[in-house]
Coordinates of C-alpha atoms (C1' of nucleotides) in Angstrom, one line a residue:
Chain A
X9 CA 0.0 0.0 0.0
X10 CA 1.2 3.5 -1.0
X11 CA 0.1 6.5 1.1
X12 CA -2.8 8.5 -0.3
X13 CA -0.8 11.7 0.0
X14 CA 2.1 10.4 -2.1
X15 CA -0.2 9.0 -4.7
X16 CA -2.1 12.3 -4.9
X17 CA 1.2 14.2 -5.0
X18 CA 1.8 12.4 -8.3
X19 CA -1.6 13.1 -9.6
X20 CA -3.7 10.2 -8.5
X21 CA -7.5 10.8 -8.8
X22 CA -10.4 9.5 -6.8
X23 CA -13.0 7.5 -8.7
X24 CA -16.2 6.1 -7.5
X25 CA -17.7 2.8 -8.7
X26 CA -21.3 1.6 -8.3
X27 CA -22.0 -1.9 -7.1
X28 CA -21.2 -4.3 -10.0
X29 CA -19.5 -1.6 -12.0
X30 CA -16.3 -2.8 -13.8
X31 CA -12.9 -1.1 -13.0
X32 CA -11.2 -2.8 -15.9
X33 CA -12.0 -5.8 -18.1
X34 CA -10.2 -8.9 -19.3
X35 CA -8.2 -8.4 -22.4
X36 CA -7.7 -4.6 -22.0
X37 CA -4.2 -3.1 -21.6
X38 CA -3.5 -1.6 -18.2
X39 CA -3.4 2.2 -18.0
X40 CA -3.4 2.9 -14.2
X41 CA -2.3 1.8 -10.8
X42 CA -5.3 1.2 -8.6
X43 CA -5.6 1.4 -4.8
X44 CA -8.8 1.0 -2.9
X45 CA -9.9 3.8 -0.5
X46 CA -13.2 2.1 0.5
X47 CA -15.3 -0.7 -0.7
X48 CA -14.5 -4.1 -2.2
X49 CA -13.1 -5.2 -5.6
X50 CA -13.3 -8.6 -7.0
X51 CA -11.0 -9.9 -9.8
X52 CA -12.4 -12.9 -11.7
X53 CA -12.4 -14.9 -14.9
X54 CA -15.3 -16.6 -16.7
X55 CA -14.7 -19.8 -18.6
X56 CA -16.5 -20.7 -21.8
X57 CA -19.7 -21.8 -20.2
X58 CA -19.9 -18.8 -17.9
X59 CA -18.5 -20.3 -14.8
X60 CA -16.7 -17.8 -12.6
X61 CA -13.3 -18.2 -10.9
X62 CA -12.5 -15.4 -8.4
X63 CA -8.7 -14.6 -8.5
X64 CA -9.0 -12.6 -5.3
X65 CA -11.1 -10.1 -3.4
X66 CA -9.5 -6.8 -2.4
X67 CA -10.4 -4.4 0.4
X68 CA -9.5 -0.9 1.5
X69 CA -5.8 0.1 1.4
X70 CA -5.1 -2.8 -1.0
X71 CA -3.9 -2.4 -4.6
X72 CA -4.9 -4.7 -7.4
X73 CA -4.1 -5.4 -11.1
X74 CA -0.4 -4.4 -10.9
X75 CA 1.2 -7.5 -12.5
X76 CA -0.1 -6.8 -16.1
X77 CA 0.7 -3.1 -15.5
X78 CA 4.4 -4.0 -14.8
X79 CA 4.5 -6.4 -17.7
X80 CA 2.6 -4.4 -20.3
X81 CA 0.4 -7.4 -20.8
X82 CA -3.4 -7.5 -21.1
X83 CA -5.5 -8.1 -18.0
X84 CA -6.1 -11.8 -17.6
X85 CA -9.2 -11.1 -15.5
X86 CA -12.0 -8.6 -14.9
X87 CA -12.1 -6.3 -11.9
X88 CA -15.6 -5.3 -10.6
X89 CA -16.9 -3.5 -7.6
X90 CA -18.6 -5.9 -5.2
X91 CA -20.1 -3.0 -3.4
X92 CA -20.0 0.8 -3.9
X93 CA -16.3 1.6 -3.8
X94 CA -13.9 4.6 -4.0
X95 CA -10.5 4.0 -5.7
X96 CA -7.4 6.0 -6.3
X97 CA -6.1 5.8 -9.9
X98 CA -2.7 6.9 -10.9
X99 CA -1.8 6.8 -14.6
X100 CA 1.2 4.7 -15.7
X101 CA 3.7 7.4 -16.6
X102 CA 3.2 9.1 -13.2
X103 CA 3.3 5.8 -11.4
X104 CA 6.6 4.9 -13.1
X105 CA 7.9 8.3 -12.0
X106 CA 6.7 7.8 -8.5
X107 CA 8.6 4.4 -8.3
X108 CA 11.8 5.9 -9.8
X109 CA 11.8 8.8 -7.3
X110 CA 10.9 6.7 -4.3
X111 CA 13.0 3.5 -4.3
X112 CA 11.6 2.5 -0.9
X113 CA 8.2 2.0 -2.5
X114 CA 9.7 -0.7 -4.8
X115 CA 10.5 -2.8 -1.7
X116 CA 6.8 -2.5 -0.6
X117 CA 5.6 -3.5 -4.0
X118 CA 7.9 -6.5 -3.9
X119 CA 6.6 -7.5 -0.6
X120 CA 3.1 -7.1 -1.7
X121 CA 3.6 -9.2 -4.9
X122 CA 5.5 -11.8 -2.8
X123 CA 2.5 -12.0 -0.4
X124 CA 0.1 -12.6 -3.2
X125 CA 2.4 -15.1 -4.9
X126 CA 2.6 -16.9 -1.6
X127 CA -1.2 -17.0 -1.3
X128 CA -1.6 -18.3 -4.9
X129 CA 1.1 -21.0 -4.3
X130 CA -0.7 -22.3 -1.2
X131 CA -4.1 -22.1 -2.8
X132 CA -3.2 -23.7 -6.1
X133 CA -1.7 -26.7 -4.3
X134 CA -4.7 -26.9 -2.0
X135 CA -7.2 -26.6 -4.9
X136 CA -5.6 -29.2 -7.0
X137 CA -4.7 -31.9 -4.6
X138 CA -7.2 -31.8 -1.7
X139 CA -10.8 -32.6 -0.9
X140 CA -13.5 -29.9 -0.7
X141 CA -13.5 -29.6 3.1
X142 CA -9.8 -29.0 3.2
X143 CA -10.0 -26.5 0.4
X144 CA -12.8 -24.5 2.1
X145 CA -11.0 -24.5 5.5
X146 CA -7.7 -23.4 4.0
X147 CA -9.4 -20.6 2.2
X148 CA -11.1 -19.5 5.4
X149 CA -7.9 -19.6 7.3
X150 CA -6.1 -17.7 4.7
X151 CA -8.9 -15.1 4.7
X152 CA -8.6 -14.7 8.4
X153 CA -4.9 -13.9 8.1
X154 CA -5.0 -11.7 5.0
X155 CA -8.5 -10.4 4.3
X156 CA -8.8 -9.1 7.9
X157 CA -12.1 -10.6 8.7
X158 CA -13.7 -9.1 11.8
X159 CA -13.6 -11.0 15.1
X160 CA -16.5 -11.0 17.6
X161 CA -17.3 -13.3 20.5
X162 CA -18.3 -16.1 18.2
X163 CA -14.9 -16.1 16.5
X164 CA -13.9 -14.7 13.1
X165 CA -16.9 -13.9 10.9
X166 CA -16.2 -15.2 7.4
X167 CA -17.9 -12.6 5.3
X168 CA -17.9 -14.5 2.1
X169 CA -21.0 -16.1 0.6
X170 CA -21.0 -19.8 -0.1
X171 CA -21.0 -18.9 -3.8
X172 CA -17.9 -16.8 -3.4
X173 CA -16.1 -19.5 -1.5
X174 CA -17.0 -21.8 -4.4
X175 CA -15.7 -19.4 -7.0
X176 CA -12.5 -18.9 -5.0
X177 CA -11.9 -22.7 -4.6
X178 CA -13.3 -24.0 -7.8
X179 CA -16.2 -25.8 -6.1
X180 CA -19.9 -25.6 -6.7
X181 CA -22.2 -23.9 -4.2
X182 CA -23.9 -27.1 -3.2
X183 CA -20.5 -28.7 -2.6
X184 CA -19.4 -25.7 -0.5
X185 CA -22.6 -25.8 1.5
X186 CA -22.2 -29.5 2.2
X187 CA -18.5 -29.1 3.1
X188 CA -19.3 -26.3 5.5
X189 CA -22.0 -28.4 7.2
X190 CA -19.6 -31.2 7.6
X191 CA -16.9 -28.9 9.0
X192 CA -19.4 -27.7 11.5
X193 CA -20.2 -31.2 12.6
X194 CA -16.5 -31.8 13.0
X195 CA -16.3 -28.7 15.2
X196 CA -13.9 -26.9 12.8
X197 CA -16.3 -24.0 12.5
X198 CA -19.7 -22.6 13.6
X199 CA -22.8 -21.7 11.7
X200 CA -24.9 -19.0 13.5
X201 CA -27.9 -17.6 11.6
X202 CA -26.4 -19.1 8.5
X203 CA -23.2 -17.0 8.9
X204 CA -19.9 -18.9 9.2
X205 CA -17.6 -18.3 12.1
X206 CA -14.2 -19.8 12.8
Chain B
X11 CA 17.6 -12.6 -13.3
X12 CA 20.6 -10.8 -11.7
X13 CA 24.0 -11.0 -13.4
X14 CA 26.4 -13.6 -12.1
X15 CA 29.1 -10.9 -11.7
X16 CA 27.0 -8.7 -9.5
X17 CA 25.9 -11.6 -7.3
X18 CA 29.5 -12.8 -6.9
X19 CA 30.6 -9.3 -6.1
X20 CA 28.2 -9.5 -3.1
X21 CA 29.6 -12.9 -2.1
X22 CA 27.3 -15.4 -3.8
X23 CA 28.7 -18.9 -3.9
X24 CA 28.3 -21.7 -6.4
X25 CA 26.7 -24.8 -5.1
X26 CA 26.2 -28.1 -6.9
X27 CA 23.2 -30.4 -6.4
X28 CA 22.9 -34.0 -7.4
X29 CA 19.8 -35.3 -9.1
X30 CA 17.0 -35.4 -6.5
X31 CA 19.0 -33.5 -3.9
X32 CA 16.9 -30.9 -2.1
X33 CA 17.9 -27.2 -2.2
X34 CA 15.5 -26.3 0.6
X35 CA 12.5 -28.0 2.3
X36 CA 9.0 -27.0 3.1
X37 CA 8.7 -25.5 6.6
X38 CA 12.2 -24.1 6.7
X39 CA 13.0 -20.5 7.0
X40 CA 14.7 -18.9 3.9
X41 CA 18.3 -18.0 4.3
X42 CA 19.5 -17.4 0.7
X43 CA 18.6 -16.0 -2.7
X44 CA 19.0 -18.7 -5.3
X45 CA 19.6 -18.4 -9.0
X46 CA 20.2 -21.3 -11.3
X47 CA 23.4 -21.4 -13.4
X48 CA 22.7 -24.8 -15.0
X49 CA 20.3 -27.6 -14.5
X50 CA 16.6 -27.8 -13.5
X51 CA 14.9 -27.2 -10.1
X52 CA 11.4 -28.2 -9.2
X53 CA 9.3 -26.7 -6.4
X54 CA 6.5 -28.9 -5.2
X55 CA 4.2 -29.8 -2.3
X56 CA 3.0 -33.2 -1.2
X57 CA -0.5 -33.6 0.3
X58 CA -1.4 -35.9 3.1
X59 CA -1.5 -39.0 1.0
X60 CA 1.7 -38.3 -0.8
X61 CA 0.3 -36.8 -3.9
X62 CA 2.6 -34.2 -5.5
X63 CA 1.7 -30.7 -6.8
X64 CA 4.4 -29.0 -8.8
X65 CA 4.4 -25.2 -8.1
X66 CA 6.8 -24.6 -10.9
X67 CA 9.9 -25.8 -12.7
X68 CA 12.8 -23.5 -13.0
X69 CA 15.7 -23.5 -15.5
X70 CA 19.0 -21.7 -16.0
X71 CA 19.2 -18.0 -15.3
X72 CA 16.0 -18.2 -13.3
X73 CA 15.7 -17.5 -9.6
X74 CA 13.3 -19.3 -7.3
X75 CA 12.0 -19.2 -3.7
X76 CA 12.1 -15.5 -3.3
X77 CA 8.6 -14.8 -1.9
X78 CA 9.2 -16.4 1.5
X79 CA 12.6 -14.7 1.6
X80 CA 11.1 -11.3 1.2
X81 CA 8.3 -12.1 3.7
X82 CA 10.4 -13.9 6.3
X83 CA 7.9 -16.7 6.1
X84 CA 8.6 -20.4 6.0
X85 CA 8.9 -22.1 2.6
X86 CA 5.4 -23.4 1.5
X87 CA 7.1 -26.0 -0.8
X88 CA 10.2 -28.1 -1.4
X89 CA 12.8 -27.3 -4.0
X90 CA 14.7 -30.2 -5.4
X91 CA 17.1 -30.7 -8.3
X92 CA 15.4 -32.6 -11.2
X93 CA 18.8 -33.2 -12.7
X94 CA 22.4 -32.3 -11.7
X95 CA 22.4 -28.5 -11.2
X96 CA 24.6 -25.6 -10.3
X97 CA 23.2 -22.8 -8.3
X98 CA 24.4 -19.4 -7.1
X99 CA 23.4 -18.8 -3.5
X100 CA 23.6 -15.4 -1.8
X101 CA 22.8 -15.0 1.9
X102 CA 20.0 -12.8 2.9
X103 CA 21.9 -9.9 4.5
X104 CA 24.1 -9.6 1.4
X105 CA 21.1 -9.9 -0.8
X106 CA 19.4 -7.1 1.0
X107 CA 22.5 -5.0 0.7
X108 CA 22.6 -5.7 -3.0
X109 CA 19.0 -4.5 -3.4
X110 CA 19.6 -1.4 -1.4
X111 CA 22.6 -0.4 -3.4
X112 CA 21.2 -1.3 -6.8
X113 CA 17.6 0.1 -7.1
X114 CA 17.3 -1.0 -10.7
X115 CA 17.4 -4.6 -9.6
X116 CA 14.2 -4.0 -7.6
X117 CA 12.4 -3.3 -10.8
X118 CA 13.7 -6.5 -12.3
X119 CA 12.5 -8.4 -9.2
X120 CA 9.1 -6.8 -9.5
X121 CA 8.8 -7.8 -13.1
X122 CA 9.9 -11.3 -12.3
X123 CA 7.3 -11.7 -9.5
X124 CA 4.7 -10.0 -11.6
X125 CA 5.4 -12.6 -14.3
X126 CA 5.0 -15.5 -12.0
X127 CA 1.9 -14.1 -10.5
X128 CA 0.5 -13.7 -14.0
X129 CA 1.2 -17.4 -14.6
X130 CA -0.3 -18.5 -11.4
X131 CA -3.4 -16.4 -12.1
X132 CA -3.9 -17.9 -15.4
X133 CA -3.2 -21.5 -14.3
X134 CA -5.3 -21.3 -11.2
X135 CA -8.3 -20.2 -13.2
X136 CA -7.6 -22.9 -15.8
X137 CA -7.1 -25.6 -13.3
X138 CA -10.3 -24.9 -11.4
X139 CA -12.8 -24.3 -14.1
X140 CA -11.7 -26.2 -17.2
X141 CA -11.6 -29.7 -18.5
X142 CA -8.4 -31.8 -18.6
X143 CA -7.7 -31.2 -22.3
X144 CA -7.9 -27.5 -21.9
X145 CA -5.7 -27.5 -18.8
X146 CA -3.0 -29.6 -20.5
X147 CA -3.0 -27.4 -23.6
X148 CA -2.8 -24.2 -21.6
X149 CA 0.1 -25.5 -19.6
X150 CA 1.9 -26.5 -22.7
X151 CA 1.3 -23.1 -24.3
X152 CA 2.5 -21.4 -21.2
X153 CA 5.6 -23.6 -21.1
X154 CA 6.4 -22.7 -24.7
X155 CA 6.3 -19.0 -23.8
X156 CA 8.1 -19.0 -20.5
X157 CA 10.0 -22.3 -20.0
X158 CA 11.7 -21.8 -23.3
X159 CA 11.1 -25.2 -24.8
X160 CA 13.3 -26.0 -27.7
X161 CA 11.9 -25.8 -31.2
X162 CA 12.8 -28.2 -34.0
X163 CA 11.2 -29.1 -37.4
X164 CA 8.3 -30.9 -35.6
X165 CA 7.4 -27.9 -33.6
X166 CA 8.1 -27.1 -29.9
X167 CA 9.2 -30.1 -28.0
X168 CA 7.5 -30.3 -24.7
X169 CA 10.1 -31.7 -22.4
X170 CA 7.8 -32.6 -19.5
X171 CA 6.8 -36.1 -18.6
X172 CA 3.0 -37.0 -18.5
X173 CA 3.5 -37.3 -14.8
X174 CA 5.0 -33.8 -14.5
X175 CA 2.1 -32.4 -16.6
X176 CA -0.3 -34.1 -14.2
X177 CA 1.5 -32.7 -11.1
X178 CA 1.5 -29.2 -12.6
X179 CA -2.2 -29.3 -13.5
X180 CA -3.6 -31.4 -10.7
X181 CA -4.5 -34.3 -13.0
X182 CA -3.6 -38.0 -12.8
X183 CA -1.1 -39.5 -15.2
X184 CA -3.7 -41.6 -17.0
X185 CA -6.0 -38.6 -17.5
X186 CA -3.1 -36.6 -18.9
X187 CA -2.2 -39.5 -21.3
X188 CA -5.8 -39.7 -22.5
X189 CA -6.1 -35.9 -22.8
X190 CA -2.9 -35.8 -24.9
X191 CA -4.1 -38.5 -27.1
X192 CA -7.3 -36.7 -27.7
X193 CA -5.5 -33.5 -28.4
X194 CA -3.4 -35.3 -31.0
X195 CA -6.6 -36.6 -32.6
X196 CA -7.9 -33.1 -32.8
X197 CA -4.7 -31.9 -34.4
X198 CA -3.7 -29.6 -31.5
X199 CA -0.4 -31.4 -31.0
X200 CA 1.8 -34.2 -32.3
X201 CA 3.1 -37.3 -30.6
X202 CA 6.4 -38.5 -32.2
X203 CA 8.2 -41.4 -30.6
X204 CA 6.0 -40.7 -27.5
X205 CA 7.4 -37.2 -27.3
X206 CA 4.9 -34.3 -27.4
X207 CA 5.3 -31.5 -29.9
X208 CA 3.2 -28.4 -30.4
Chain C
dC22 C1' 24.3 -56.1 -23.4
dT23 C1' 21.3 -57.0 -19.4
dC24 C1' 18.3 -56.0 -15.8
dG25 C1' 15.7 -52.8 -13.1
dT26 C1' 13.3 -48.6 -13.2
dT27 C1' 10.6 -45.1 -15.3
dT28 C1' 7.4 -43.7 -18.6
dT29 C1' 3.6 -44.4 -21.6
dA30 C1' -0.5 -47.0 -22.6
dT31 C1' -5.3 -49.0 -22.3
dG32 C1' -9.4 -51.2 -20.4
dA33 C1' -12.7 -51.9 -16.5
dT34 C1' -14.7 -50.1 -12.3
dT35 C1' -15.6 -46.9 -8.7
dT36 C1' -16.7 -42.7 -6.6
dA37 C1' -16.7 -38.0 -5.4
dA38 C1' -18.3 -34.0 -6.9
dG39 C1' -21.3 -31.9 -10.3
dT40 C1' -25.9 -31.4 -12.0
dC41 C1' -30.8 -30.9 -11.6
dA42 C1' -34.9 -29.8 -9.1
dT43 C1' -37.1 -27.6 -5.6
dA44 C1' -37.8 -24.7 -1.6
dA45 C1' -37.3 -22.0 2.5
dA46 C1' -34.9 -18.3 4.7
dA47 C1' -32.9 -13.9 4.4
dT48 C1' -32.1 -9.6 2.3
dG49 C1' -33.0 -5.6 -0.3
dT50 C1' -35.9 -2.3 -2.4
dA51 C1' -40.0 -0.1 -4.4
Chain D
dT3 C1' -45.1 -3.7 4.0
dA4 C1' -45.1 -6.4 0.0
dC5 C1' -42.5 -8.5 -3.5
dA6 C1' -38.4 -9.7 -6.1
dT7 C1' -33.9 -11.4 -5.6
dT8 C1' -30.3 -13.6 -3.4
dT9 C1' -28.5 -17.0 -0.4
dT10 C1' -28.7 -21.2 1.9
dA11 C1' -30.4 -25.8 2.0
dT12 C1' -31.4 -30.8 0.7
dG13 C1' -32.4 -35.0 -1.9
dA14 C1' -31.9 -37.8 -6.3
dC15 C1' -29.3 -38.7 -10.2
dT16 C1' -25.4 -38.4 -13.5
dT17 C1' -20.9 -38.2 -15.0
dA18 C1' -16.1 -37.2 -15.5
dA19 C1' -12.1 -38.2 -13.6
dA20 C1' -9.8 -41.1 -10.3
dT21 C1' -8.6 -45.6 -9.2
dC22 C1' -7.1 -50.2 -10.1
dA23 C1' -4.9 -53.7 -12.9
dT24 C1' -1.8 -54.9 -16.2
dA25 C1' 1.7 -54.5 -19.7
dA26 C1' 4.8 -52.8 -23.3
dA27 C1' 8.2 -49.6 -24.6
dA28 C1' 12.1 -46.7 -23.4
dC29 C1' 15.8 -45.5 -20.6
dG30 C1' 19.7 -45.8 -17.6
dA31 C1' 23.2 -47.9 -14.6
dG32 C1' 26.5 -51.4 -14.1

DNA sequence: CTCGTTTTATGATTTAAGTCATAAAATGTA
DNA sequence: TACATTTTATGACTTAAATCATAAAACGAG
């Protein structure tokens, strides 16, 4: 995360997005660095028969969509606002200038990319070699660590729908629902008013 | 990739690894930056019942295992030599110093991480939402682009075993073998003396 | 060259997850 | 507050890929 002041110093502008409004679309060339001020942005792909795969969900203070920006490659996925969101957008030339003039930021970017690569490494192994219950639980545990889910007296509230969990793990809703029920039976998590706690 | 001279200037040492010898193991804390001079290194996980998932295969001039090094986190996977390999290893304090004193290297690191994140993004979507043939073909096409497979008059030679393709895509050998046969029937690739060409 | 190991190959069978159908809560909104 | 939409839920059925069994070809070490 880069401080709002620094981004604005280099000319970053605030933009608002309605719920379900796209920030950028698969196949387009990147033009800006994006960082969330408030709201929630989802990056996802759709396969030929319309099935969604969520690459990640990003919250306030997080940036998204940088890899293709650095590589001058087309976006491999869509980014859309899950809820009304405000985002800082800095155009590429200014962003490059910012990086050149602030070497310490590069280290932050490296750490951020490393973190996301670490997540993808774990999840790709989980997704491809483990059973649904294991996948769902790992995703939840990862979310607790890095999506900063809120904690109350029932434990961490997993604010993802069953459908979203499915789209993040490559499982179908029904399978996720069944897996969560089984995990509850095993005492791995709680379901209170249909909400999942861990 | 960082030039061998620069790495050696900061004290990097050459190390040799026998076939199947581990470079580092899952759960250990990172101590060095590693870059391949020659040979082939595989990073992979094993699930509870011994099934392997290959995170990636790295060839000469490529570095591997940096994300946990930057994050001070334990390795999420093992790295082992697929064949006899020579590697440059630079310890963490020296590597940090190198980065601080050579800001341009940071940009290279960023691009490298961005590239790998891009690969993981594509593959994770492919793996979770598509059928075996699609997965295998995407992996092969990616490999042609980034693993620099050799090209001869039959096309690009995919020098991965069926087992490795399976471990990279989360499929079983038999499924990969059948998928490859079908892809040959469809004219998407060639099988000559059991070797796969595209 | 020989023998053991690895890789590719193919058919039969099983099974876990996907699909389909249907519905009741919960949530949002006019 | 009423109604449409979304989310969660459950049972029955189907299917694609995993599993199991077996073997031939290729490769590699001695």
